[in-house]
Coordinates of C-alpha atoms in Angstrom, one line a residue:
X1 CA -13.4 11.5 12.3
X2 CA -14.3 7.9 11.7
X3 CA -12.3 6.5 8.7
X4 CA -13.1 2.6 6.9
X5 CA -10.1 0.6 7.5
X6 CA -8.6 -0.1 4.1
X7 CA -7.2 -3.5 3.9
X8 CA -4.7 -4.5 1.4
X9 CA -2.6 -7.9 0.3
X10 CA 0.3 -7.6 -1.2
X11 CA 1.3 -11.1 -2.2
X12 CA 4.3 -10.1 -3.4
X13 CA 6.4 -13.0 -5.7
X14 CA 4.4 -15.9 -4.6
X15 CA 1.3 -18.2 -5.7
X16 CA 1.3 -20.5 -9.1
X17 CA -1.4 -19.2 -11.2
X18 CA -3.9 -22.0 -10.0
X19 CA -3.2 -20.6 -6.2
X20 CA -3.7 -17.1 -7.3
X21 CA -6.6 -17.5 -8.8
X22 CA -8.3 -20.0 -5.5
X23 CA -7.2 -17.2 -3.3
X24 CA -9.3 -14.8 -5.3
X25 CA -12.2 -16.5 -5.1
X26 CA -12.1 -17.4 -1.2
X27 CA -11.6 -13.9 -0.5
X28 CA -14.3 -12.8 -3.7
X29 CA -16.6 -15.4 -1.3
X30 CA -15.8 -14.4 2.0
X31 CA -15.7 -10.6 1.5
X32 CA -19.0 -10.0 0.4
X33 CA -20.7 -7.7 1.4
X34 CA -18.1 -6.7 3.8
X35 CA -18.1 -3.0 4.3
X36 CA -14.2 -2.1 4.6
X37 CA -11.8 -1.4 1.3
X38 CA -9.9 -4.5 0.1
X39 CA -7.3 -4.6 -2.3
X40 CA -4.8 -7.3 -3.3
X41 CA -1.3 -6.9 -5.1
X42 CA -1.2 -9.5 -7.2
X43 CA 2.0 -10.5 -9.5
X44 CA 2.0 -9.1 -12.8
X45 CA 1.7 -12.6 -14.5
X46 CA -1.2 -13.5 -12.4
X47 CA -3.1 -9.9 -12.9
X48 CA -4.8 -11.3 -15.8
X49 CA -6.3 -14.3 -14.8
X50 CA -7.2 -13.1 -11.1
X51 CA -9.1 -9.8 -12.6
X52 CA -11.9 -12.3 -14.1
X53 CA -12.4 -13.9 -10.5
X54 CA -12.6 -9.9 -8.9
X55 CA -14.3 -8.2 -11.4
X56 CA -18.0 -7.2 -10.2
X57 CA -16.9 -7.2 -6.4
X58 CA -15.6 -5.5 -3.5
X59 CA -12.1 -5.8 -4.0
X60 CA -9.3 -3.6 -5.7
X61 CA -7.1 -5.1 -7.9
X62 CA -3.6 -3.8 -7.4
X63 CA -0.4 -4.5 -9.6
X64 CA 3.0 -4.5 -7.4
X65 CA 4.7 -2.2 -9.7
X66 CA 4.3 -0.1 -13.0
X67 CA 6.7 1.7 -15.3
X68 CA 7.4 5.5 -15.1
X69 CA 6.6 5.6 -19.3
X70 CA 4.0 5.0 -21.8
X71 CA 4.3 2.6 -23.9
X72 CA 7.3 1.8 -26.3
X73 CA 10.7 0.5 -26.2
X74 CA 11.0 -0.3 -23.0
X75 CA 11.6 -4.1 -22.7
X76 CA 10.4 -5.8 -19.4
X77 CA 8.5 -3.0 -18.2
X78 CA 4.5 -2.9 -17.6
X79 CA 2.8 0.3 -18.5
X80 CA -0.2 1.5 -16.6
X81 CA -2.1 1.3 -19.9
X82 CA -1.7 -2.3 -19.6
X83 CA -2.2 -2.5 -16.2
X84 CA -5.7 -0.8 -16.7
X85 CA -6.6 -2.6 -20.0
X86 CA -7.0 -5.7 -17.7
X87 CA -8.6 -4.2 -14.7
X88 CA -6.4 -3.3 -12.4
X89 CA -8.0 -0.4 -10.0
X90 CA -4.6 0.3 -8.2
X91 CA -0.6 -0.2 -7.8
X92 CA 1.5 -0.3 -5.1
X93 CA 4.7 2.2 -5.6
X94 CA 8.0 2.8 -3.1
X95 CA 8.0 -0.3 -1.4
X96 CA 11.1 -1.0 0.6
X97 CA 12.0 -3.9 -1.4
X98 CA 11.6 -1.8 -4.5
X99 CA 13.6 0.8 -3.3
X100 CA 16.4 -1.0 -1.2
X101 CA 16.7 -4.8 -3.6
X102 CA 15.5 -3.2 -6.7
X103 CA 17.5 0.1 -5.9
X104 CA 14.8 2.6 -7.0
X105 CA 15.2 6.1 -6.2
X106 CA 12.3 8.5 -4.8
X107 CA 13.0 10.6 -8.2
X108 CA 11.6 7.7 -10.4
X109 CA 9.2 6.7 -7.5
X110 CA 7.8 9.9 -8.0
X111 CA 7.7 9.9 -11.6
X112 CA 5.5 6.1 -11.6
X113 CA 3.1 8.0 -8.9
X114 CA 2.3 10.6 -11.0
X115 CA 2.0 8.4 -14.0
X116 CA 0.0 6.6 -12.3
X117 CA -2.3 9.1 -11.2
X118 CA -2.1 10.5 -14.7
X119 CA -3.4 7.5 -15.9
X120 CA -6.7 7.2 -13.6
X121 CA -5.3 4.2 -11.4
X122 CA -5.3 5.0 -7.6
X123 CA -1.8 4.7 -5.9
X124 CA -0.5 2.7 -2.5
X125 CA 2.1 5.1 -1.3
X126 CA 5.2 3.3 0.6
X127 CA 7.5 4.7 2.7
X128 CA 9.2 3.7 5.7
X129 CA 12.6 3.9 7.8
X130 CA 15.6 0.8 8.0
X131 CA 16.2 0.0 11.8
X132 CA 19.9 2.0 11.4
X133 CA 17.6 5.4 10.8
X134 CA 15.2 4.6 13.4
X135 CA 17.8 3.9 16.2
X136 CA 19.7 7.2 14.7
X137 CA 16.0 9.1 15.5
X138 CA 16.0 9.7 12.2
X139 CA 12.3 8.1 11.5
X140 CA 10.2 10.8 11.0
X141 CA 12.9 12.7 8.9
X142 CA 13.4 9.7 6.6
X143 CA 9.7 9.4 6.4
X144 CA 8.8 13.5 5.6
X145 CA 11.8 13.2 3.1
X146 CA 10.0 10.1 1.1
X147 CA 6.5 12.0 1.3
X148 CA 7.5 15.5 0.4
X149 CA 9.6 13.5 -3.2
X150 CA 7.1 11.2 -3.3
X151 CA 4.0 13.2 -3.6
X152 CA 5.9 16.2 -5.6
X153 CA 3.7 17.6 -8.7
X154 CA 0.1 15.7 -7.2
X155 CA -2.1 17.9 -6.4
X156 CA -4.5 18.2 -3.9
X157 CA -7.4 16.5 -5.8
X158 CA -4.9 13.9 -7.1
X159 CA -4.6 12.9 -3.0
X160 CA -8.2 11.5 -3.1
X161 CA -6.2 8.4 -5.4
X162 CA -3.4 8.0 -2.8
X163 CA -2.9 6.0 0.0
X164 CA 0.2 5.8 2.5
X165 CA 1.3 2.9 3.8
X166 CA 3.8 3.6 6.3
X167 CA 6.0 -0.1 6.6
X168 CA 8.9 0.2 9.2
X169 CA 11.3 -1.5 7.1
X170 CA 13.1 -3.7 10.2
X171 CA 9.1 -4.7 10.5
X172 CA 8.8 -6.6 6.6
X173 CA 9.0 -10.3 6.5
X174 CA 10.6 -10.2 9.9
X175 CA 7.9 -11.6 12.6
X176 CA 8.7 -8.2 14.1
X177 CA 6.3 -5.0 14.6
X178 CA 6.4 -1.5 15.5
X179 CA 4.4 -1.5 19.0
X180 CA 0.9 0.7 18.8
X181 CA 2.5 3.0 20.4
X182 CA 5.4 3.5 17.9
X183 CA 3.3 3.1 14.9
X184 CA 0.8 5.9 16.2
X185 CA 3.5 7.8 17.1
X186 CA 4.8 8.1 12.7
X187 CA 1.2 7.9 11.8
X188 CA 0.4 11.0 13.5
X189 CA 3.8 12.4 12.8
X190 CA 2.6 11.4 8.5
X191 CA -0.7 13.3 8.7
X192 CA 0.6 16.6 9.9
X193 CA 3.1 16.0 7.5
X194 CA 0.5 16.4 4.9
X195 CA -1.5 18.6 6.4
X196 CA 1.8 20.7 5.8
X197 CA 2.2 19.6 2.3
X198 CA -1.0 20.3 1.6
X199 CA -4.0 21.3 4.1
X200 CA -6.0 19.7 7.2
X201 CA -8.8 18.4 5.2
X202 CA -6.5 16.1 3.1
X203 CA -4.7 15.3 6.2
X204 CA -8.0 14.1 7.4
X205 CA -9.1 12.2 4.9
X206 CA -5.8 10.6 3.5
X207 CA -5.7 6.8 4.4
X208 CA -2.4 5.8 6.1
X209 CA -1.9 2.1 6.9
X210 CA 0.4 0.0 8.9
X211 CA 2.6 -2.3 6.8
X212 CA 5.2 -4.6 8.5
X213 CA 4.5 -8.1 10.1
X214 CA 0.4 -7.4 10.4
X215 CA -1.5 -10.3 11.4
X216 CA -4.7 -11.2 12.9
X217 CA -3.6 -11.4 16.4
X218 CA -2.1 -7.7 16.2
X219 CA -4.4 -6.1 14.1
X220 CA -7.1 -5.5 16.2
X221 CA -4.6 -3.0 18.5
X222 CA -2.7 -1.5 15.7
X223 CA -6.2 -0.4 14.3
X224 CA -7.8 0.8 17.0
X225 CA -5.2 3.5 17.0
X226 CA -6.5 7.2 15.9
X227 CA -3.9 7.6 12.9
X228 CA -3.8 4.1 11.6
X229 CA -6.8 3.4 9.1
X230 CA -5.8 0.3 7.2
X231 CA -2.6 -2.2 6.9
X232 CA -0.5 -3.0 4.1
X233 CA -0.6 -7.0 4.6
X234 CA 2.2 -9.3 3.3
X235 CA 2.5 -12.5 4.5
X236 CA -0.4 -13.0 6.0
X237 CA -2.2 -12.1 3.4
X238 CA -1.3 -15.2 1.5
X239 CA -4.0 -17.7 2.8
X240 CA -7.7 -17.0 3.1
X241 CA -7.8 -17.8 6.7
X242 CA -4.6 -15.4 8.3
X243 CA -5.9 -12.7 5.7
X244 CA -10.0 -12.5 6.4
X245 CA -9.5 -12.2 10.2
X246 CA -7.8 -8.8 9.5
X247 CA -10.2 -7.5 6.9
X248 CA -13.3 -7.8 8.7
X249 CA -12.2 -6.0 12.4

């Protein structure tokens, strides 16, 4: 079945507030009336300011992060409340740098997803393998072990709200990318995961991007594959001109 490519920026720790918020309104420009699903991960201080450029268009505003608890004593965190309160739409959980700089296990991984869920924000679902597993052939079993804890206690009509991105971890920041082949190859391998988690029609209809080292002059391969419906963009999601080329294949 044909599936819209869902095409998402994570900017990750970068921009100044005055960058953030230019960004917004190249892409706010550019974008519309674009028929594809944007989003943008913007950083919490930033959120704010770049939901009044966003607001009224085609593009999802996305938080990076969001605490596993309502609100209360829990200093430094962001709850979704907040998060929704200024318009986020979305937040991306599980990302490698989460879970291997930030140390976060798929226990409270799984505890943010369904708090997000819970709290009517849709969810960016990453998961992914370091190089070790993958040269070990340990890829897909690293990958069905992050799903099957990351997705425990949502349900199937909670799935409509999540996305997978599947990001290689050797792939992030690196200039290196899985080849079409190999990223078909896990992406294939994620949706009969899910069909076995839960059933073939959310299988079918789940969105699974690519996320590691996407850019415009790979994109157009990487999406023509069956499995892969989106990408998870970092870098290159940074500037207007790297970022558009992608969203509008």
């Amino acid at each position: 079945m044909a599936r819209t490519h869902y095409i998402a920026g994570n900017w990750k720790m970068n921009t100044t507030k005055a960058e953030a918020v230019a960004l917004a309104k190249d892409l706010v420009e550019q974008l519309k009336g674009k028929t594809n699903k944007y989003m943008i991960g913007v950083p919490f201080v930033y959120l704010d300011a770049v939901a009044q450029v966003v607001k009224g268009s085609n593009i999802i505003l996305a938080a990076q992060d969001c605490a596993a608890t309502d609100n209360g004593a829990h200093t430094g965190e962001v709850s979704c409340a907040m998060l929704k309160d200024i318009g986020c739409q979305c937040v991306i959980l599980g990302h490698s740098e989460r879970r291997h700089e930030i140390g976060e296990s798929d226990e409270l991984i799984n505890k943010k997803v369904r708090k997000a869920l819970a709290s009517g924000l849709e969810v960016d679902l990453c998961i992914g393998e370091l190089l070790s597993e993958r040269e070990a052939g340990e890829a897909e079993q690293v990958c069905a072990f992050q799903l099957s804890a990351g997705l425990a206690g949502v349900t199937e009509e909670q799935m409509k709200n999540v996305t997978i991105a599947y990001e290689p971890v050797w792939a992030i920041g690196t200039g290196k990318t899985a080849t079409p082949d190999d990223a078909q190859a896990i992406h294939k391998f994620i949706r009969g995961y899910i069909a076995k988690l839960y059933n073939q029609k959310v299988a079918d209809e789940v969105i699974i991007q690519y996320g590691g080292s996407m850019k415009a002059s790979n994109a157009p391969e990487l999406l023509a594959q069956p499995d892969i419906d989106g990408g998870l963009i970092g870098g290159a999601s940074l500037k207007a001109e790297t970022f558009v080329p992608i969203c509008v294949l």
